[in-house]
Amino acid sequence: QKEVEQDPGPLSVPEGAIVSLNCTYSNSAFQYFMWYRQYSRKGPELLMYTYSSGNKEDGRFTAQVDKSSKYISLFIRDSQPSDSATYLCAMDFLGGYNKLIFGAGTRLAVHP
Amino acid sequence: DTGVSQDPRHKITKRGQNVTFRCDPISEHNRLYWYRQTLGQGPEFLTYFQNEAQLEKSRLLSDRFSAERPKGSFSTLEIQRTEQGDSAMYLCASSRTGTSSQTQYFGPGTRLLVL
């Protein structure tokens, strides 16, 4: 079993929809949680960074962390075709060397 | 552009050849990472430098792989005697110590195809 599980999708939604992306993890020692967006054949781009539990909002994006359930989410409001990409969750330990552990990524397609 | 840069962006080589990739991190970042990403998977950690010191290597990094960061700035990743299984995207990332040091910024990657 992988440390970080992520549904690969693809997830197809109409423009304007609210998108929910999720990851589950097995190691309770993870303290830092990140979401990256990766366009085809490009490097990952950091979207959101959260420490421990709670919510964080940035524009149309909201990240949630529920450590008791070992579950993190990324919500995208008013989705746009330009949001079409692969979304990767990543995690790290407190006091670690920042060796990020990634999920496999969820492919999202937002159609006009 | 002050982001992470990687060179070359694409490399096609024949099995058994050696290849070398270069990464230039964001200038004020003292930490540098190499990851490998295969199709349909997330990036997997390979190795990590803090300044010029290589502090951790993954078991994925076989003896054919070597990485250097001689002056604590740019880094190189060399693969000797390439195998078809080495075909992947090789990603470099950088960050700095201090608050939010887990926020790593990735380069565009080097896509390697071994024939």
Coordinates of N, CA and C in Angstrom, one line a residue:
Chain A
Q1 N 0.8 -1.2 0.0 CA 0.0 0.0 0.0 C 0.9 1.2 0.0
K2 N 0.5 2.2 -0.9 CA 1.3 3.4 -0.9 C 1.0 4.3 0.3
E3 N 2.0 5.1 0.7 CA 1.8 6.0 1.8 C 0.7 7.1 1.5
V4 N 0.6 7.5 0.2 CA -0.3 8.5 -0.2 C -1.1 8.0 -1.3
E5 N -2.4 8.0 -1.2 CA -3.3 7.4 -2.2 C -4.1 8.6 -2.8
Q6 N -4.2 8.6 -4.1 CA -5.0 9.6 -4.8 C -5.6 9.0 -6.0
D7 N -6.9 9.3 -6.2 CA -7.7 8.7 -7.3 C -7.1 9.4 -8.6
P8 N -6.7 8.6 -9.6 CA -6.1 9.1 -10.8 C -7.1 9.8 -11.7
G9 N -8.4 9.6 -11.5 CA -9.3 10.2 -12.4 C -9.4 9.4 -13.8
P10 N -9.6 10.0 -14.9 CA -9.8 11.5 -15.0 C -11.1 12.0 -14.5
L11 N -11.2 13.2 -14.1 CA -12.3 13.9 -13.6 C -12.7 14.9 -14.6
S12 N -13.9 14.8 -15.1 CA -14.4 15.8 -16.2 C -15.6 16.6 -15.6
V13 N -15.5 17.9 -15.7 CA -16.5 18.7 -15.1 C -16.8 19.9 -16.1
P14 N -18.0 20.5 -16.0 CA -18.3 21.6 -16.9 C -17.7 22.9 -16.3
E15 N -17.4 23.8 -17.1 CA -16.9 25.1 -16.6 C -17.9 25.7 -15.6
G16 N -17.3 26.3 -14.5 CA -18.1 26.9 -13.5 C -18.4 25.9 -12.3
A17 N -18.1 24.7 -12.5 CA -18.4 23.7 -11.4 C -17.4 23.8 -10.3
I18 N -17.9 23.3 -9.1 CA -17.0 23.2 -8.0 C -16.3 21.8 -8.0
V19 N -15.0 21.8 -8.0 CA -14.2 20.6 -8.1 C -13.7 20.2 -6.7
S20 N -13.8 18.9 -6.4 CA -13.2 18.4 -5.1 C -12.2 17.3 -5.5
L21 N -11.0 17.6 -5.0 CA -9.9 16.6 -5.2 C -9.4 16.1 -3.8
N22 N -9.1 14.9 -3.7 CA -8.8 14.3 -2.4 C -7.6 13.4 -2.4
C23 N -7.0 13.3 -1.2 CA -5.9 12.3 -1.0 C -6.1 11.7 0.4
T24 N -5.7 10.5 0.5 CA -5.7 9.8 1.8 C -4.2 9.4 2.1
Y25 N -3.9 9.3 3.3 CA -2.5 8.9 3.6 C -2.5 8.0 4.9
S26 N -1.4 7.3 5.0 CA -1.4 6.3 6.1 C -0.5 6.7 7.2
N27 N 0.5 7.5 7.0 CA 1.5 7.9 8.0 C 1.0 9.1 8.8
S28 N 0.7 8.9 10.1 CA 0.2 10.0 10.9 C 1.2 11.0 11.2
A29 N 2.5 10.7 10.9 CA 3.6 11.7 11.2 C 3.6 12.8 10.2
F30 N 2.9 12.7 9.1 CA 2.9 13.8 8.1 C 2.3 15.1 8.8
Q31 N 3.0 16.2 8.6 CA 2.5 17.5 9.2 C 2.3 18.6 8.2
Y32 N 3.0 18.4 7.0 CA 2.9 19.5 6.0 C 2.2 18.9 4.8
F33 N 1.3 19.6 4.2 CA 0.5 19.1 3.1 C 0.5 20.2 2.0
M34 N 0.7 19.7 0.8 CA 0.8 20.6 -0.3 C 0.0 20.1 -1.5
W35 N -0.5 21.0 -2.3 CA -1.1 20.7 -3.6 C -0.3 21.4 -4.7
Y36 N 0.0 20.6 -5.7 CA 0.7 21.1 -6.9 C -0.2 20.8 -8.1
R37 N 0.0 21.7 -9.0 CA -0.7 21.6 -10.3 C 0.4 21.3 -11.4
Q38 N 0.1 20.4 -12.3 CA 1.1 20.0 -13.3 C 0.4 20.0 -14.6
Y39 N 0.7 20.9 -15.5 CA 0.3 20.8 -16.9 C 1.1 19.8 -17.6
S40 N 0.5 19.3 -18.7 CA 1.1 18.3 -19.5 C 2.5 18.6 -19.9
R41 N 3.5 17.7 -19.6 CA 4.9 17.9 -20.0 C 5.6 19.1 -19.3
K42 N 5.0 19.5 -18.2 CA 5.6 20.6 -17.4 C 6.0 20.2 -16.0
G43 N 6.7 21.0 -15.3 CA 7.0 20.7 -13.9 C 5.9 21.1 -13.0
P44 N 5.8 20.4 -11.9 CA 4.7 20.8 -10.9 C 4.8 22.2 -10.4
E45 N 3.7 22.9 -10.2 CA 3.6 24.3 -9.7 C 2.9 24.3 -8.4
L46 N 3.5 24.8 -7.4 CA 2.9 24.8 -6.0 C 1.7 25.7 -6.0
L47 N 0.6 25.1 -5.5 CA -0.7 25.9 -5.4 C -1.0 26.3 -4.0
M48 N -0.9 25.3 -3.1 CA -1.3 25.5 -1.7 C -0.4 24.7 -0.8
Y49 N -0.2 25.3 0.4 CA 0.7 24.7 1.4 C 0.0 24.9 2.8
T50 N -0.1 23.8 3.5 CA -0.8 23.8 4.8 C 0.0 23.1 5.8
Y51 N 0.0 23.7 7.0 CA 0.7 23.0 8.1 C -0.4 22.5 9.1
S52 N -0.3 21.2 9.4 CA -1.2 20.5 10.3 C -2.6 20.6 9.8
S53 N -3.6 20.6 10.7 CA -5.0 20.5 10.3 C -5.5 21.9 10.0
G54 N -6.7 21.9 9.4 CA -7.4 23.2 9.2 C -7.6 23.5 7.7
N55 N -8.1 24.7 7.5 CA -8.4 25.1 6.1 C -7.5 26.3 5.7
K56 N -7.3 26.4 4.4 CA -6.6 27.5 3.9 C -7.2 27.9 2.6
E57 N -7.5 29.2 2.4 CA -8.1 29.7 1.2 C -7.2 30.6 0.4
D58 N -7.2 30.5 -0.9 CA -6.4 31.4 -1.8 C -7.2 31.5 -3.1
G59 N -7.9 32.6 -3.2 CA -8.7 32.9 -4.4 C -9.7 31.8 -4.6
R60 N -9.7 31.1 -5.7 CA -10.7 30.1 -6.0 C -10.4 28.8 -5.4
F61 N -9.2 28.7 -4.7 CA -8.8 27.4 -4.2 C -8.9 27.4 -2.6
T62 N -9.3 26.2 -2.1 CA -9.4 26.0 -0.7 C -8.8 24.6 -0.4
A63 N -7.9 24.6 0.5 CA -7.3 23.3 1.0 C -7.8 23.0 2.3
Q64 N -8.1 21.7 2.5 CA -8.5 21.3 3.9 C -7.7 20.1 4.3
V65 N -7.4 20.0 5.6 CA -6.6 18.9 6.1 C -7.4 18.4 7.3
D66 N -7.7 17.1 7.3 CA -8.3 16.4 8.5 C -7.4 15.3 8.9
K67 N -6.5 15.7 9.9 CA -5.5 14.7 10.3 C -6.1 13.5 11.0
S68 N -7.3 13.7 11.7 CA -7.9 12.6 12.4 C -8.3 11.5 11.4
S69 N -8.7 11.9 10.2 CA -9.1 11.0 9.2 C -8.0 10.7 8.2
K70 N -6.9 11.3 8.3 CA -5.8 11.2 7.4 C -6.3 11.5 5.9
Y71 N -6.9 12.6 5.8 CA -7.6 12.9 4.5 C -7.4 14.4 4.2
I72 N -7.0 14.7 3.0 CA -6.8 16.1 2.6 C -7.6 16.4 1.3
S73 N -8.1 17.6 1.2 CA -8.9 18.0 0.0 C -8.4 19.3 -0.6
L74 N -8.7 19.4 -1.8 CA -8.5 20.7 -2.5 C -9.8 21.0 -3.3
F75 N -10.4 22.1 -3.0 CA -11.6 22.6 -3.7 C -11.3 23.7 -4.7
I76 N -11.8 23.6 -5.8 CA -11.7 24.7 -6.8 C -13.1 25.2 -7.2
R77 N -13.3 26.5 -6.9 CA -14.6 27.1 -7.2 C -14.5 27.7 -8.6
D78 N -15.7 27.8 -9.2 CA -15.8 28.4 -10.5 C -14.7 27.9 -11.4
S79 N -14.7 26.6 -11.6 CA -13.6 26.0 -12.4 C -13.6 26.6 -13.9
Q80 N -12.4 26.7 -14.4 CA -12.1 27.2 -15.7 C -11.4 26.2 -16.6
P81 N -11.6 26.3 -17.9 CA -10.8 25.4 -18.7 C -9.3 25.4 -18.5
S82 N -8.8 26.6 -18.1 CA -7.4 26.7 -17.8 C -7.0 25.9 -16.5
D83 N -8.0 25.4 -15.8 CA -7.6 24.6 -14.6 C -7.4 23.1 -15.0
S84 N -7.6 22.8 -16.3 CA -7.4 21.4 -16.7 C -5.9 21.1 -16.6
A85 N -5.6 20.1 -15.8 CA -4.3 19.8 -15.5 C -4.3 18.5 -14.6
T86 N -3.1 18.0 -14.2 CA -3.0 17.0 -13.1 C -2.7 17.7 -11.8
Y87 N -3.5 17.3 -10.8 CA -3.3 17.8 -9.4 C -2.7 16.8 -8.5
L88 N -1.5 17.2 -8.0 CA -0.7 16.3 -7.1 C -0.8 16.7 -5.7
C89 N -1.1 15.8 -4.8 CA -0.9 16.1 -3.4 C 0.5 15.7 -3.0
A90 N 1.0 16.4 -2.0 CA 2.4 16.0 -1.5 C 2.4 16.2 0.0
M91 N 3.2 15.5 0.7 CA 3.3 15.5 2.2 C 4.7 15.4 2.7
D92 N 4.9 15.9 3.9 CA 6.2 15.9 4.5 C 6.1 15.8 6.0
F93 N 7.2 15.3 6.6 CA 7.2 15.2 8.1 C 7.8 16.4 8.7
L94 N 7.4 16.6 10.0 CA 8.0 17.7 10.8 C 9.5 17.3 11.0
G95 N 10.4 18.3 10.8 CA 11.8 18.0 11.0 C 12.5 17.2 10.0
G96 N 11.8 16.9 8.9 CA 12.4 16.1 7.9 C 13.2 16.9 6.9
Y97 N 13.8 16.2 6.0 CA 14.6 16.9 5.0 C 13.8 17.5 3.8
N98 N 12.5 17.5 4.1 CA 11.6 18.0 3.0 C 11.6 17.1 1.8
K99 N 11.7 15.8 2.1 CA 11.6 14.8 1.0 C 10.1 14.6 0.8
L100 N 9.5 15.3 -0.2 CA 8.1 15.2 -0.4 C 7.7 13.8 -0.8
I101 N 6.5 13.4 -0.3 CA 5.9 12.1 -0.7 C 4.7 12.5 -1.5
F102 N 4.6 12.2 -2.8 CA 3.5 12.6 -3.7 C 2.5 11.5 -3.9
G103 N 1.3 11.9 -4.1 CA 0.3 11.0 -4.6 C 0.5 10.9 -6.1
A104 N -0.3 10.0 -6.8 CA -0.1 9.7 -8.2 C -0.6 10.8 -9.1
G105 N -1.5 11.7 -8.5 CA -2.1 12.8 -9.3 C -3.5 12.4 -9.8
T106 N -4.3 13.4 -9.8 CA -5.7 13.3 -10.4 C -5.7 14.2 -11.6
R107 N -6.1 13.6 -12.8 CA -6.3 14.4 -14.0 C -7.6 15.0 -14.0
L108 N -7.6 16.4 -14.2 CA -8.9 17.1 -14.2 C -9.0 17.7 -15.6
A109 N -10.2 17.6 -16.2 CA -10.6 18.3 -17.4 C -11.8 19.1 -17.2
V110 N -11.7 20.4 -17.5 CA -12.8 21.3 -17.3 C -13.2 21.7 -18.7
H111 N -14.4 21.4 -19.1 CA -14.9 21.6 -20.5 C -15.8 22.8 -20.6
P112 N -15.7 23.6 -21.6 CA -16.5 24.8 -21.8 C -18.0 24.5 -21.9
Chain B
D1 N 13.6 35.6 -15.8 CA 13.0 34.6 -15.1 C 13.9 34.0 -14.0
T2 N 13.4 34.1 -12.8 CA 14.2 33.7 -11.6 C 13.8 32.3 -11.1
G3 N 13.1 31.5 -11.8 CA 12.6 30.2 -11.4 C 13.7 29.2 -11.6
V4 N 13.4 27.9 -11.3 CA 14.3 26.8 -11.4 C 14.4 26.5 -12.9
S5 N 15.6 26.3 -13.4 CA 15.8 26.0 -14.8 C 16.5 24.6 -14.9
Q6 N 16.2 23.9 -16.0 CA 16.8 22.6 -16.2 C 17.3 22.5 -17.7
D7 N 18.3 21.8 -17.9 CA 18.9 21.7 -19.2 C 19.5 20.3 -19.4
P8 N 19.2 19.6 -20.5 CA 18.3 19.9 -21.6 C 16.9 19.7 -21.2
R9 N 15.9 20.1 -22.0 CA 14.5 19.8 -21.7 C 14.2 18.4 -22.2
H10 N 14.8 17.9 -23.2 CA 14.6 16.6 -23.7 C 15.9 16.0 -24.1
K11 N 15.9 14.6 -23.9 CA 17.1 13.9 -24.2 C 16.7 12.5 -24.7
I12 N 17.2 12.2 -25.9 CA 17.0 10.8 -26.4 C 18.4 10.2 -26.5
T13 N 18.5 9.0 -26.0 CA 19.8 8.3 -26.0 C 19.6 6.8 -26.2
K14 N 20.7 6.2 -26.6 CA 20.6 4.8 -26.8 C 21.1 4.1 -25.5
R15 N 20.5 2.9 -25.3 CA 20.8 2.1 -24.1 C 22.3 1.9 -24.0
G16 N 22.8 2.1 -22.8 CA 24.3 2.0 -22.5 C 25.1 3.2 -22.6
Q17 N 24.4 4.3 -23.1 CA 25.1 5.6 -23.1 C 25.0 6.3 -21.8
N18 N 25.9 7.3 -21.5 CA 25.8 8.1 -20.3 C 25.1 9.4 -20.7
V19 N 24.4 9.9 -19.7 CA 23.7 11.2 -19.9 C 23.9 12.1 -18.7
T20 N 23.9 13.4 -18.8 CA 24.1 14.3 -17.7 C 23.1 15.4 -17.9
F21 N 22.4 15.7 -16.7 CA 21.4 16.8 -16.7 C 21.9 17.9 -15.7
R22 N 21.5 19.1 -16.0 CA 21.9 20.2 -15.2 C 20.6 20.9 -14.6
C23 N 20.8 21.3 -13.4 CA 19.7 22.1 -12.7 C 20.3 23.4 -12.1
D24 N 19.7 24.5 -12.4 CA 20.0 25.8 -11.8 C 18.8 26.2 -10.8
P25 N 19.1 26.2 -9.5 CA 18.0 26.5 -8.6 C 17.7 28.0 -8.6
I26 N 16.7 28.4 -7.8 CA 16.4 29.8 -7.5 C 17.6 30.3 -6.7
S27 N 18.1 31.4 -7.0 CA 19.4 31.9 -6.6 C 19.6 31.9 -5.0
E28 N 18.6 32.2 -4.3 CA 18.8 32.3 -2.8 C 18.4 31.0 -2.1
H29 N 18.1 30.0 -2.9 CA 17.7 28.7 -2.3 C 18.9 27.8 -2.0
N30 N 19.1 27.4 -0.8 CA 20.3 26.5 -0.5 C 20.0 25.0 -0.6
R31 N 18.7 24.7 -0.7 CA 18.3 23.3 -0.8 C 17.9 22.9 -2.2
L32 N 18.4 21.8 -2.7 CA 18.1 21.3 -4.0 C 17.8 19.8 -4.0
Y33 N 16.8 19.5 -4.8 CA 16.3 18.1 -4.8 C 16.2 17.6 -6.2
W34 N 16.4 16.3 -6.4 CA 16.1 15.7 -7.7 C 15.0 14.6 -7.4
Y35 N 14.0 14.6 -8.3 CA 12.9 13.7 -8.3 C 12.9 13.0 -9.7
R36 N 12.2 11.8 -9.8 CA 12.0 11.2 -11.0 C 10.4 10.9 -11.1
Q37 N 9.9 11.2 -12.3 CA 8.5 11.0 -12.5 C 8.2 10.2 -13.7
T38 N 7.5 9.0 -13.6 CA 7.1 8.2 -14.7 C 5.7 8.5 -15.0
L39 N 5.3 8.1 -16.2 CA 3.9 8.4 -16.7 C 2.8 7.9 -15.7
G40 N 2.0 8.8 -15.4 CA 0.8 8.4 -14.5 C 1.2 8.3 -13.1
Q41 N 2.4 8.7 -12.7 CA 2.8 8.7 -11.3 C 3.2 10.0 -10.8
G42 N 3.2 10.2 -9.5 CA 3.8 11.4 -8.9 C 5.3 11.4 -8.9
P43 N 5.9 12.5 -8.7 CA 7.4 12.5 -8.6 C 7.8 11.7 -7.4
E44 N 9.0 11.0 -7.6 CA 9.6 10.2 -6.5 C 11.0 10.8 -6.2
F45 N 11.2 10.9 -4.9 CA 12.4 11.5 -4.4 C 13.7 10.7 -4.8
L46 N 14.7 11.4 -5.3 CA 16.0 10.7 -5.6 C 17.1 11.1 -4.7
T47 N 17.3 12.4 -4.5 CA 18.4 12.9 -3.7 C 18.2 14.3 -3.3
Y48 N 19.0 14.8 -2.3 CA 18.8 16.1 -1.7 C 20.1 16.7 -1.3
F49 N 20.3 17.9 -1.6 CA 21.5 18.7 -1.2 C 21.1 19.9 -0.3
Q50 N 21.9 20.1 0.7 CA 21.9 21.4 1.4 C 23.2 22.0 1.2
N51 N 23.2 23.1 0.5 CA 24.4 23.7 -0.1 C 25.1 22.7 -0.9
E52 N 26.4 22.4 -0.7 CA 27.1 21.5 -1.5 C 27.0 20.0 -1.0
A53 N 26.5 19.9 0.2 CA 26.5 18.5 0.8 C 25.3 17.7 0.4
Q54 N 25.5 16.5 -0.1 CA 24.4 15.6 -0.4 C 24.0 14.8 0.8
L55 N 22.8 15.1 1.3 CA 22.5 14.6 2.7 C 21.6 13.4 2.6
E56 N 21.0 13.1 1.5 CA 20.2 11.9 1.5 C 20.1 11.4 0.0
K57 N 20.1 10.1 -0.1 CA 19.9 9.4 -1.4 C 18.8 8.3 -1.3
S58 N 18.0 8.3 -2.2 CA 16.9 7.3 -2.2 C 17.5 5.9 -2.7
R59 N 16.8 4.8 -2.3 CA 17.2 3.5 -2.8 C 17.0 3.4 -4.3
L60 N 16.2 4.3 -4.8 CA 15.9 4.4 -6.2 C 17.2 4.8 -7.0
L61 N 18.1 5.4 -6.3 CA 19.3 5.9 -6.9 C 20.4 4.8 -6.9
S62 N 20.4 4.1 -8.0 CA 21.4 3.0 -8.1 C 22.8 3.5 -8.3
D63 N 23.7 2.6 -8.3 CA 25.1 2.9 -8.5 C 25.4 3.6 -9.8
R64 N 24.5 3.5 -10.7 CA 24.7 4.1 -12.0 C 24.3 5.6 -12.0
F65 N 23.7 6.0 -10.9 CA 23.3 7.4 -10.8 C 24.3 8.2 -9.9
S66 N 24.6 9.4 -10.3 CA 25.4 10.2 -9.4 C 25.0 11.6 -9.5
A67 N 25.0 12.3 -8.4 CA 24.6 13.7 -8.4 C 25.6 14.6 -7.7
E68 N 25.8 15.8 -8.2 CA 26.8 16.7 -7.5 C 26.2 18.1 -7.5
R69 N 26.7 18.8 -6.5 CA 26.4 20.2 -6.4 C 27.7 20.9 -5.9
P70 N 28.7 21.0 -6.8 CA 30.1 21.3 -6.3 C 30.2 22.7 -5.6
K71 N 29.5 23.7 -6.0 CA 29.7 25.0 -5.3 C 28.4 25.5 -4.6
G72 N 27.6 24.5 -4.4 CA 26.3 24.9 -3.7 C 25.4 25.7 -4.5
S73 N 25.6 25.7 -5.8 CA 24.7 26.5 -6.7 C 24.0 25.5 -7.6
F74 N 24.5 25.3 -8.9 CA 23.8 24.4 -9.8 C 24.2 23.0 -9.4
S75 N 23.4 22.0 -10.0 CA 23.6 20.6 -9.7 C 23.6 19.9 -11.0
T76 N 24.3 18.7 -11.0 CA 24.2 17.8 -12.2 C 23.8 16.4 -11.7
L77 N 23.0 15.8 -12.5 CA 22.6 14.4 -12.3 C 23.1 13.6 -13.5
E78 N 24.0 12.6 -13.2 CA 24.5 11.8 -14.3 C 24.0 10.4 -14.2
I79 N 23.6 9.8 -15.3 CA 23.2 8.4 -15.4 C 24.2 7.7 -16.3
Q80 N 24.8 6.7 -15.8 CA 25.8 5.9 -16.6 C 25.1 4.6 -17.1
R81 N 25.5 4.2 -18.2 CA 25.0 2.9 -18.8 C 23.5 2.9 -18.8
T82 N 22.9 3.9 -19.4 CA 21.4 4.0 -19.3 C 20.7 2.7 -19.7
E83 N 19.6 2.5 -19.1 CA 18.7 1.4 -19.4 C 17.3 1.9 -19.8
Q84 N 16.5 1.1 -20.5 CA 15.2 1.6 -20.9 C 14.4 2.0 -19.7
G85 N 14.5 1.3 -18.6 CA 13.8 1.6 -17.4 C 14.1 3.0 -16.8
D86 N 15.2 3.6 -17.3 CA 15.5 5.0 -16.8 C 14.7 6.0 -17.5
S87 N 14.0 5.7 -18.6 CA 13.1 6.6 -19.3 C 12.1 7.2 -18.3
A88 N 12.1 8.5 -18.2 CA 11.3 9.2 -17.2 C 11.5 10.7 -17.4
M89 N 10.7 11.5 -16.6 CA 11.0 12.9 -16.4 C 11.8 13.1 -15.2
Y90 N 12.9 13.8 -15.3 CA 13.7 14.1 -14.1 C 13.5 15.5 -13.7
L91 N 13.0 15.7 -12.5 CA 12.7 17.0 -12.0 C 13.6 17.5 -11.0
C92 N 13.9 18.8 -11.0 CA 14.8 19.4 -10.0 C 13.9 20.4 -9.3
A93 N 14.1 20.5 -8.0 CA 13.3 21.5 -7.2 C 14.3 22.2 -6.2
S94 N 13.9 23.3 -5.7 CA 14.7 24.0 -4.7 C 13.9 24.6 -3.7
S95 N 14.5 24.9 -2.5 CA 13.8 25.6 -1.4 C 14.9 26.2 -0.6
R96 N 14.5 26.9 0.4 CA 15.4 27.5 1.4 C 15.1 27.1 2.8
T97 N 16.1 27.0 3.6 CA 15.8 26.7 5.0 C 15.1 27.9 5.7
G98 N 14.4 27.6 6.7 CA 13.6 28.6 7.4 C 12.1 28.4 7.3
T99 N 11.3 29.4 7.5 CA 9.9 29.2 7.5 C 9.4 28.7 6.1
S100 N 8.5 27.9 6.1 CA 7.9 27.3 4.8 C 9.0 26.6 4.0
S101 N 10.0 26.0 4.6 CA 11.0 25.4 3.8 C 10.5 24.2 3.1
Q102 N 9.3 23.7 3.4 CA 8.8 22.6 2.7 C 8.3 23.0 1.3
T103 N 8.2 24.3 1.1 CA 7.6 24.7 -0.2 C 8.8 24.6 -1.2
Q104 N 8.7 23.6 -2.0 CA 9.7 23.4 -3.1 C 9.2 23.9 -4.4
Y105 N 10.0 24.5 -5.1 CA 9.7 25.0 -6.4 C 10.4 24.2 -7.5
F106 N 9.6 23.7 -8.4 CA 10.1 22.8 -9.4 C 10.5 23.4 -10.7
G107 N 11.5 22.8 -11.4 CA 11.8 23.2 -12.7 C 10.9 22.5 -13.7
P108 N 11.1 22.8 -15.0 CA 10.3 22.2 -16.1 C 10.6 20.8 -16.3
G109 N 11.7 20.3 -15.8 CA 12.0 18.9 -16.0 C 12.9 18.6 -17.2
T110 N 13.6 17.5 -17.2 CA 14.2 16.9 -18.4 C 13.6 15.6 -18.7
R111 N 13.1 15.5 -19.9 CA 12.4 14.2 -20.3 C 13.4 13.3 -21.0
L112 N 13.7 12.2 -20.4 CA 14.7 11.3 -20.9 C 14.0 10.1 -21.6
L113 N 14.4 9.7 -22.8 CA 13.9 8.6 -23.5 C 15.2 7.7 -23.8
V114 N 15.2 6.5 -23.3 CA 16.3 5.6 -23.6 C 15.8 4.5 -24.6
L115 N 16.4 4.5 -25.8 CA 16.0 3.6 -26.8 C 16.7 2.2 -26.7

